[in-house]
mmCIF file of C-alpha atoms in Angstrom:
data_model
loop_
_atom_site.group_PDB
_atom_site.id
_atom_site.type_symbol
_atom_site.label_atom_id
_atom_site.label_comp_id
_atom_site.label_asym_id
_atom_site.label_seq_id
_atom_site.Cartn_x
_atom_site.Cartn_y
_atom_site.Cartn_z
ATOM 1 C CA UNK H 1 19.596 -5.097 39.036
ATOM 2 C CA UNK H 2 22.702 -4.275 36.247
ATOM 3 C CA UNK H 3 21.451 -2.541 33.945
ATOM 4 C CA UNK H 4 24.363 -2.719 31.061
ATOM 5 C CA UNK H 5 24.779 -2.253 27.477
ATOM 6 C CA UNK H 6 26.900 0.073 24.907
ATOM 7 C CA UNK H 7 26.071 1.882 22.359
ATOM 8 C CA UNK H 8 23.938 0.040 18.841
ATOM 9 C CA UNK H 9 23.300 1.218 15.294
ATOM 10 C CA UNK H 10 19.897 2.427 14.733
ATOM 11 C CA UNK H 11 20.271 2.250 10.975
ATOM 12 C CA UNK H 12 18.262 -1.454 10.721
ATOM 13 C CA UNK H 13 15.657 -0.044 13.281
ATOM 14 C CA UNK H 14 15.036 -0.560 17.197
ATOM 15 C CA UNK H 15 13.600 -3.525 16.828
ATOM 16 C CA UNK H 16 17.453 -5.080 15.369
ATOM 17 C CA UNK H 17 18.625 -2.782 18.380
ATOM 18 C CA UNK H 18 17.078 -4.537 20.946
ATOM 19 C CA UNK H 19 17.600 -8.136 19.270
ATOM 20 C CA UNK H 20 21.404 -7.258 18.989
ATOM 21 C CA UNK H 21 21.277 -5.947 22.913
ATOM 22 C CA UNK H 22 20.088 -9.216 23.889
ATOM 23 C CA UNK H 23 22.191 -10.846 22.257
ATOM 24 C CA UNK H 24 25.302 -9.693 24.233
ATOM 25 C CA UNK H 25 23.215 -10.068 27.470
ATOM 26 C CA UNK H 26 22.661 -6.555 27.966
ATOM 27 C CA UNK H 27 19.446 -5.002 29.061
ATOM 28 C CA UNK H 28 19.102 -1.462 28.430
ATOM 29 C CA UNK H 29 21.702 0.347 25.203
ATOM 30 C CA UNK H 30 22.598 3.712 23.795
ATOM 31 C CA UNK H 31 21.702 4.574 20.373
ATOM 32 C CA UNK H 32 22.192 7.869 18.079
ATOM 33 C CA UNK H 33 19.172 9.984 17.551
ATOM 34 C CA UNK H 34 20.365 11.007 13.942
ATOM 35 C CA UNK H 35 23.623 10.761 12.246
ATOM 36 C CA UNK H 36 26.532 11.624 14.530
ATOM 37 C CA UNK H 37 28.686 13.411 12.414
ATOM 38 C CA UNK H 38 25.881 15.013 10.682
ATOM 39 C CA UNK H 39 22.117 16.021 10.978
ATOM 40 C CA UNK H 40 20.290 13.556 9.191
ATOM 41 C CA UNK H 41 17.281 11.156 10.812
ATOM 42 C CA UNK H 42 16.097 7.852 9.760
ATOM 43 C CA UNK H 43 11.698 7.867 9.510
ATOM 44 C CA UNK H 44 10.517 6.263 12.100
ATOM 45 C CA UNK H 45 8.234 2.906 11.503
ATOM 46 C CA UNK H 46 5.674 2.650 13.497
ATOM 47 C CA UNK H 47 5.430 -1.326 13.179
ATOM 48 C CA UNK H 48 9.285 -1.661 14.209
ATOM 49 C CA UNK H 49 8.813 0.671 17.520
ATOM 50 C CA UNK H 50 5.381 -1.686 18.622
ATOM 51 C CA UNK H 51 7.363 -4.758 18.059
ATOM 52 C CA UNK H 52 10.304 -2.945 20.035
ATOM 53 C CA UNK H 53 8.180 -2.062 22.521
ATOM 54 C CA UNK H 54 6.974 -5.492 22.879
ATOM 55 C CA UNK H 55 9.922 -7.121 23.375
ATOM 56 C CA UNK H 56 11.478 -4.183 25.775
ATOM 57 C CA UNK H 57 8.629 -4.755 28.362
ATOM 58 C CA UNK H 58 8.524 -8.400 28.275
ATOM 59 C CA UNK H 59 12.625 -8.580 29.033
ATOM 60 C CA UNK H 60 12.421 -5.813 31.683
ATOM 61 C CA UNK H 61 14.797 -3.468 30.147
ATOM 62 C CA UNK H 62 15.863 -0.658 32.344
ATOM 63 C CA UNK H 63 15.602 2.927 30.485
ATOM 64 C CA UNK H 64 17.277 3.892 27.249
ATOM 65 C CA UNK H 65 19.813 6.529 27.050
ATOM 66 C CA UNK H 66 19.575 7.845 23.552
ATOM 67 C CA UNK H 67 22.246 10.231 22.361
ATOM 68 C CA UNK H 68 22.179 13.624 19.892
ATOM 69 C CA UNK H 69 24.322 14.117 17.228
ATOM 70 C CA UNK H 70 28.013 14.906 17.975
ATOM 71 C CA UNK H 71 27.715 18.240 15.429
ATOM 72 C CA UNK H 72 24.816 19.477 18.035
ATOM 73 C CA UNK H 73 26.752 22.890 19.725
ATOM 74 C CA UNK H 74 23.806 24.545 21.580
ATOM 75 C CA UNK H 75 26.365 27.420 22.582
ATOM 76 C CA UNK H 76 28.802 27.716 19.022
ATOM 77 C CA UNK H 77 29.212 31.534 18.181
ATOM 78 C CA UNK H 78 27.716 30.632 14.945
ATOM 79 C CA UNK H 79 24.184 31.752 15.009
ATOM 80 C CA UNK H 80 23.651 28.570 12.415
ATOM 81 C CA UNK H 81 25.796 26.487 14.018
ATOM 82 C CA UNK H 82 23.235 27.178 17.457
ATOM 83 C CA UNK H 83 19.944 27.176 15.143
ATOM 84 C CA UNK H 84 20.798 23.992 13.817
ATOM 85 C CA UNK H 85 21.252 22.630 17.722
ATOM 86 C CA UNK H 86 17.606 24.298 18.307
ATOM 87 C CA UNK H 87 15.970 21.628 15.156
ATOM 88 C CA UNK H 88 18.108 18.632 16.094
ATOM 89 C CA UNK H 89 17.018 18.711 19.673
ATOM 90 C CA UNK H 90 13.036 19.693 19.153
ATOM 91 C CA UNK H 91 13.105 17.103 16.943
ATOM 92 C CA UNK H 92 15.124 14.400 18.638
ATOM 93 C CA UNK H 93 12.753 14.936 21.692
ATOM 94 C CA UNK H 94 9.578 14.641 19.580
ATOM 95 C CA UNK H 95 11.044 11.436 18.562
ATOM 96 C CA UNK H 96 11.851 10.039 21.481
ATOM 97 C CA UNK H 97 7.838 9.926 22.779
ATOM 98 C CA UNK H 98 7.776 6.996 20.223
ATOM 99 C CA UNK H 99 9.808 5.250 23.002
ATOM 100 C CA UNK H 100 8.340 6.980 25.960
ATOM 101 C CA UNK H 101 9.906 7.670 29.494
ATOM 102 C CA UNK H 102 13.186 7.368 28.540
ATOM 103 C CA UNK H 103 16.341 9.474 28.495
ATOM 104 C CA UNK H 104 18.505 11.471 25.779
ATOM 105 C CA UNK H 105 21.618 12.671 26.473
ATOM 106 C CA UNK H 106 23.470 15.482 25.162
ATOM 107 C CA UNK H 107 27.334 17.310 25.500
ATOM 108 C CA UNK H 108 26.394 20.899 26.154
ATOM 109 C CA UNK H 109 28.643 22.145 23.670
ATOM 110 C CA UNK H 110 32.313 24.137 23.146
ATOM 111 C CA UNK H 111 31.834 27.786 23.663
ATOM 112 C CA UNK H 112 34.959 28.375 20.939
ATOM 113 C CA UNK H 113 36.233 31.494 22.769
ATOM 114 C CA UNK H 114 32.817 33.727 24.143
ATOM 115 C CA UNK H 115 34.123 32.252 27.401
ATOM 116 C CA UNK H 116 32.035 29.798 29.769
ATOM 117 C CA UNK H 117 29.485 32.311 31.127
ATOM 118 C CA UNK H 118 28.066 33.183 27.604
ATOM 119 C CA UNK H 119 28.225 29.106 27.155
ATOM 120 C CA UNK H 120 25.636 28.673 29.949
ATOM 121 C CA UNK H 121 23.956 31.250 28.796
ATOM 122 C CA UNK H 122 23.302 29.797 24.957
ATOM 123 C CA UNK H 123 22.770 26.208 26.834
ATOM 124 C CA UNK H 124 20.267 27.158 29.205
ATOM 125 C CA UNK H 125 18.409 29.432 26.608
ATOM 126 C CA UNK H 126 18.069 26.561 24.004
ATOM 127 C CA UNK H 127 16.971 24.221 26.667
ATOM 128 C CA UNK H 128 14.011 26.878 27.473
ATOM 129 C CA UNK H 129 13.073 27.357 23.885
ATOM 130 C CA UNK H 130 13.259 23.349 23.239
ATOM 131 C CA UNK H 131 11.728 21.849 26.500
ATOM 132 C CA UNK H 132 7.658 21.342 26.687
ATOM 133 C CA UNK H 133 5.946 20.628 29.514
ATOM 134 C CA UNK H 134 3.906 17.571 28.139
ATOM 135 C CA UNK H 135 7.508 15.694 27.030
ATOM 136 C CA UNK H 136 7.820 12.654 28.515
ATOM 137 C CA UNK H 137 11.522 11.890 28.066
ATOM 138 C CA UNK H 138 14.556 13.466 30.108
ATOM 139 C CA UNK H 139 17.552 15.550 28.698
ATOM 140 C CA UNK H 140 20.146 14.539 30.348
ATOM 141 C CA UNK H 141 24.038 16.976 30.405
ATOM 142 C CA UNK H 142 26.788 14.764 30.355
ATOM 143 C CA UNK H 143 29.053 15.884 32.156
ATOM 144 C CA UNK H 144 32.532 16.546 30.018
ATOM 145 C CA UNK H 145 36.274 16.202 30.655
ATOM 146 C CA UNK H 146 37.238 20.138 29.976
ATOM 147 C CA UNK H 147 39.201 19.862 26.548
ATOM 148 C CA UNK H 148 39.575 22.892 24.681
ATOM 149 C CA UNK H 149 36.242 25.367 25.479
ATOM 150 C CA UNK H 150 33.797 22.533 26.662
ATOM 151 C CA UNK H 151 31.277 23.742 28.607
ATOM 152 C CA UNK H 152 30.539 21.059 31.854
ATOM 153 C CA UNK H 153 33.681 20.720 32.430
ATOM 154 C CA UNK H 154 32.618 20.655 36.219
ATOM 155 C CA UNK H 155 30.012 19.769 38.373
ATOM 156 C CA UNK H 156 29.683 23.768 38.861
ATOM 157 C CA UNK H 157 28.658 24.371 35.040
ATOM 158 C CA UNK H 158 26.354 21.472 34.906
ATOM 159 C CA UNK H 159 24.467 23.016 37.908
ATOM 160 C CA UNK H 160 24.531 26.524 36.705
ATOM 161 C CA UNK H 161 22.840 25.044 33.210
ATOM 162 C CA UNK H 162 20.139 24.016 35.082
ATOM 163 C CA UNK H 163 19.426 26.110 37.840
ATOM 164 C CA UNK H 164 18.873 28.549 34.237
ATOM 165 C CA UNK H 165 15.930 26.408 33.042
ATOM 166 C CA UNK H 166 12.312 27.104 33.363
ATOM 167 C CA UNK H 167 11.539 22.962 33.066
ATOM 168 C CA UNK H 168 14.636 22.328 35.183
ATOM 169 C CA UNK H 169 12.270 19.100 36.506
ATOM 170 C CA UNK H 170 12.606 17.957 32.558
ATOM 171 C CA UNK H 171 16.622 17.633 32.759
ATOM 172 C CA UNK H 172 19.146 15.208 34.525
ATOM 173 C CA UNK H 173 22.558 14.221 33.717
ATOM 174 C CA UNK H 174 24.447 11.621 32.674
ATOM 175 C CA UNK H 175 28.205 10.949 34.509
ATOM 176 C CA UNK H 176 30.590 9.634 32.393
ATOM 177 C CA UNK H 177 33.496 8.072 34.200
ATOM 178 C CA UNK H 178 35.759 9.088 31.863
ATOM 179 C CA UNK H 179 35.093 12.732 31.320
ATOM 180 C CA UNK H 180 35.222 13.004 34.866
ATOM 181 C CA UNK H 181 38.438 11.341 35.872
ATOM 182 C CA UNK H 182 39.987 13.186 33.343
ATOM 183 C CA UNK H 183 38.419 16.389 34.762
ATOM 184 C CA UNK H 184 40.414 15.899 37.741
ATOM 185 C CA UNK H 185 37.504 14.297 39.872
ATOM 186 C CA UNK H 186 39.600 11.641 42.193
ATOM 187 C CA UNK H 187 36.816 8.534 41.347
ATOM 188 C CA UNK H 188 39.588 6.178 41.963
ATOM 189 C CA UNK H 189 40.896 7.020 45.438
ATOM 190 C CA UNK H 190 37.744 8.278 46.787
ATOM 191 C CA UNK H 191 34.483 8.594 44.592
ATOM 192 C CA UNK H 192 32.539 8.653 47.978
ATOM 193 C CA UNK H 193 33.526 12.034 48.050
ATOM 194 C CA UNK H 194 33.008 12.748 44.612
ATOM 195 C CA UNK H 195 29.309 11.906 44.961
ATOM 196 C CA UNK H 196 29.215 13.763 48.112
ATOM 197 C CA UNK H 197 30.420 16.687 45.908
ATOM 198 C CA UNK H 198 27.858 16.007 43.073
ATOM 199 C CA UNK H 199 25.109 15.996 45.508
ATOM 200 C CA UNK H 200 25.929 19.400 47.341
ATOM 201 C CA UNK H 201 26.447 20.908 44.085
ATOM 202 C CA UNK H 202 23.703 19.103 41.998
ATOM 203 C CA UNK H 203 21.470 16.709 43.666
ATOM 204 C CA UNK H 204 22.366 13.060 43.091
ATOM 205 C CA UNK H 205 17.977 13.156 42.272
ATOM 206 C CA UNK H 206 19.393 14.480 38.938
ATOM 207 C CA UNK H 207 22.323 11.780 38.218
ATOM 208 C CA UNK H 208 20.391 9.597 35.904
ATOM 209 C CA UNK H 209 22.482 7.904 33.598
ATOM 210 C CA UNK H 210 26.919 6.733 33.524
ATOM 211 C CA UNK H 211 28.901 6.409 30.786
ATOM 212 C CA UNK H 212 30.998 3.646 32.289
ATOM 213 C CA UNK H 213 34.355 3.873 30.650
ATOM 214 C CA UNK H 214 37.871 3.468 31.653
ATOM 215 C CA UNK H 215 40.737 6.066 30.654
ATOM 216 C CA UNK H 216 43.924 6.753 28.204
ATOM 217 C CA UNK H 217 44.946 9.462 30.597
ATOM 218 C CA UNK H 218 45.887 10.459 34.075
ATOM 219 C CA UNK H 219 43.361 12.506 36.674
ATOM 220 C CA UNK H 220 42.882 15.626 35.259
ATOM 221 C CA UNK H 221 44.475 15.772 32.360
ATOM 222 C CA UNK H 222 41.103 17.152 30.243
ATOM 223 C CA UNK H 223 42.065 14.818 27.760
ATOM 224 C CA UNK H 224 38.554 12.467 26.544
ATOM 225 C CA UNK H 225 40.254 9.399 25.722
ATOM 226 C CA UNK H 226 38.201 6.154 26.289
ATOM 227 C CA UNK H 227 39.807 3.154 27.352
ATOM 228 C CA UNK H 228 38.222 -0.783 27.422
ATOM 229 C CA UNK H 229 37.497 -1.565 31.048
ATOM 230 C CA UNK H 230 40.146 -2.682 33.220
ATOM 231 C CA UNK H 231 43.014 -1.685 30.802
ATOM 232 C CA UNK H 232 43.451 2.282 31.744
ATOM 233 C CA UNK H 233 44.075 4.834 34.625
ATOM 234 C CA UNK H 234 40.773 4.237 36.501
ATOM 235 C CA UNK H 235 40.896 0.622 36.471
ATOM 236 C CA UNK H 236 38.745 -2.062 37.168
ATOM 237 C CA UNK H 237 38.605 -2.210 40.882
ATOM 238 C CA UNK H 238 37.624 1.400 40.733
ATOM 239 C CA UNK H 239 34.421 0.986 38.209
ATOM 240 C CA UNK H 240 33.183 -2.223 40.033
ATOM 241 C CA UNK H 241 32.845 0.332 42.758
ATOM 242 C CA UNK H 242 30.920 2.657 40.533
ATOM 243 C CA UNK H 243 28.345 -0.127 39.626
ATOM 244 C CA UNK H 244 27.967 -1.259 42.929
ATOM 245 C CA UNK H 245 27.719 2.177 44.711
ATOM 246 C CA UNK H 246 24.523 2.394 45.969
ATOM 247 C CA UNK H 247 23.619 5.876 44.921
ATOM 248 C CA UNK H 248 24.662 4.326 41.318
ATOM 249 C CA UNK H 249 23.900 0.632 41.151
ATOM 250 C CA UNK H 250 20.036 1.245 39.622
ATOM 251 C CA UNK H 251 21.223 3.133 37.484
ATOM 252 C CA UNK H 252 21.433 2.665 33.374
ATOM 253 C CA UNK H 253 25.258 1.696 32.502
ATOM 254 C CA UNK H 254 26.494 2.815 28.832
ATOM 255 C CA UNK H 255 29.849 1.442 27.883
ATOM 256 C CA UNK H 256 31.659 3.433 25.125
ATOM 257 C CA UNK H 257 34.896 1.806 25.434
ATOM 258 C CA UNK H 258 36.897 1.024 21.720
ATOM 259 C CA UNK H 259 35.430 -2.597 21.457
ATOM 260 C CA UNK H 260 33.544 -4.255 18.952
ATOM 261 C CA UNK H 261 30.118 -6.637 20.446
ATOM 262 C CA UNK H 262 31.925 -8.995 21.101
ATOM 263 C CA UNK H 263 34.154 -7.241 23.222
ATOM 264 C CA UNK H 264 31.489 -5.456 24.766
ATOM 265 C CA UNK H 265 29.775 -8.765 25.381
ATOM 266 C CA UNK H 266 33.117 -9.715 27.571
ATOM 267 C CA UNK H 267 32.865 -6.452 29.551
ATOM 268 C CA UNK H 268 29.316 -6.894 30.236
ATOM 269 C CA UNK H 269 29.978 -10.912 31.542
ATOM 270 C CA UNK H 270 32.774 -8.881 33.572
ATOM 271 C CA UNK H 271 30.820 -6.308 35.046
ATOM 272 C CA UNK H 272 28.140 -8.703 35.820
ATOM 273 C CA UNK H 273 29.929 -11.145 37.764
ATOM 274 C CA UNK H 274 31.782 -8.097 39.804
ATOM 275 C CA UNK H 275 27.753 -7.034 40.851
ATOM 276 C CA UNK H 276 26.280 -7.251 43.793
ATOM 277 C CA UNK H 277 22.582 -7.568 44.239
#
C-alpha cells in the first residue's frame, strides 16, 4: 500500500484536513502542530478529532506525520530560544495523544557556532526532559541537508542523538529525500547502499517516515531547496525507486514540493501509477 499525501492547514480543524486529503486521493498528510513561523496553537475540539477519527479508520489511513514549528531550536545558544523548544515540544506531544499512535517530526536544530558536539548534547537533553514513558506517539529527527550549523546533517548525528536518550524506543526518524541528496548521500546512483549505510549506522527499525521531494541542487551541495517531482537533480526514476524500495514502500510518504493541491494531486496520480504492490 502507497501511503501519500503533503502537507494541509490545520487552521479549519482535522476533520477539513482529512476531507481535503481525500480529496486529492491521498491517504495519510502532514500538518503543523502550531504556527510555523511562530509558537502559537489552535484549541483542540474534541467533536472535530472524534469525527476525524471516524473517518481516518473507516478509509484506512496509514499514520500521520505531524510537524513542530520551524522556530523550535532544541540546541540555539539562547537559553530562551532552547526553553521555548522545551514548551513547544511537551506540548505538541500532549497534543498529539488526541490522535494517538502517530508520528511528529522535528529538525533537530542549528547549533549557531557551539559546534555539533554541544548540538547533540542540547538535542538529546531536551528529548530526555520532554519524552514520557506513557506517550503514545513517536518523535521522529529528520534528517537535514547540512546548511549553515544544522545539526543531522548525517546519518552519524542522527544516531549519536539517539543513542543519548533514555526513551530512545520513543524516537524514529523521518528521511527526507531532499535533505539527503543534498547532503551528499548518492540516492540516485545507488540508494541500495545508502540504506545499507542507514542501517549499519541507525537501524532501518527507526526509519519511519520520507519526505519525498525532488531537488534545486546537485549531490551535496547542503543547499535545502525543494523541487516538484520529476523536475530536479534526483529525478523521477530515482524516487519511484524510493517508493517502491522495499525497506521503504510501507512507509508514510510526505511531499513538500512548491505545488499548490492541485499540483500535489498530479504528483500523487504520478507516484501512484509508478507503485508496485
Amino acid at each position: 500500500m502507497l501511503y501519500i499525501g503533503c502537507h494541509l492547514s490545520a487552521s479549519d480543524g482535522y476533520e477539513a484536513m482529512i476531507n481535503q486529503a481525500l480529496s486529492i486521493n491521498a491517504n495519510t498528510f502532514a500538518f503543523f502542530t502550531r504556527n510555523p513561523r511562530g509558537g502559537s496553537a489552535k484549541k483542540i475540539n474534541p467533536d472535530d478529532v472524534k469525527r476525524f477519527l471516524e473517518i481516518y479508520k473507516r478509509e484506512k489511513f496509514g499514520k500521520l506525520v505531524a510537524h513542530a514549528p520551524y522556530t523550535m531550536n532544541a540546541c540555539a545558544s539562547d537559553p530562551k530560544i532552547r526553553e521555548f523548544a522545551v514548551y513547544a515540544m511537551r506540548d505538541d506531544i500532549k497534543r498529539m495523544e488526541y490522535t494517538p499512535d502517530n508520528y511528529y517530526n522535528f529538525h533537530p536544530g542549528s547549533h549557531v557556532k557551539q559546534g555539533a558536539e554541544t548540538g547533540i548534547k542540547l538535542i538529546s537533553e531536551q528529548l530526555n526532559t520532554v519524552l514520557n514513558p506513557n506517550q503514545t506517539t513517536t518523535v521522529l529527527l529528520e534528517t537535514m541537508a547540512g546548511k549553515g550549523s544544522e545539526v543531522g546533517r548525517n546519518f552519524e548525528e542522527i544516531q549519536e542523538i539517539i543513542s543519548r536518550v533514555n526513551l530512545s524506543n520513543k524516537l524514529g526518524v523521518c528521511l527526507d529525500t531532499c535533505h539527503i541528496w543534498d547532503g551528499g548521500y548518492d540516492i540516485v546512483g545507488n540508494l541500495e547502499n545508502v540504506l545499507e549505510e542507514f542501517d549499519r549506522i541507525i537501524g532501518l527499525e527507526k526509519l519511519k517516515a520520507v519526505h519525498l521531494n525532488d531537488s534545486l541542487n546537485p549531490k551535496g551541495s547542503h543547499k535545502d531547496r525543494h523541487a516538484k517531482i520529476g523536475e530536479g537533480t534526483i529525478g523521477l526514476d530515482a524516487l519511484i525507486r524510493v517508493i517502491n524500495h522495499p525497506a521503504l514502500k510501507n512507509l508514510p510518504f510526505i511531499l513538500e514540493t512548491p505545488n499548490d493541491m492541485e499540483g500535489y494531486k498530479r504528483e500523487i496520480a504520478l507516484l501512484r501509477k509508478n507503485y508496485s504492490d
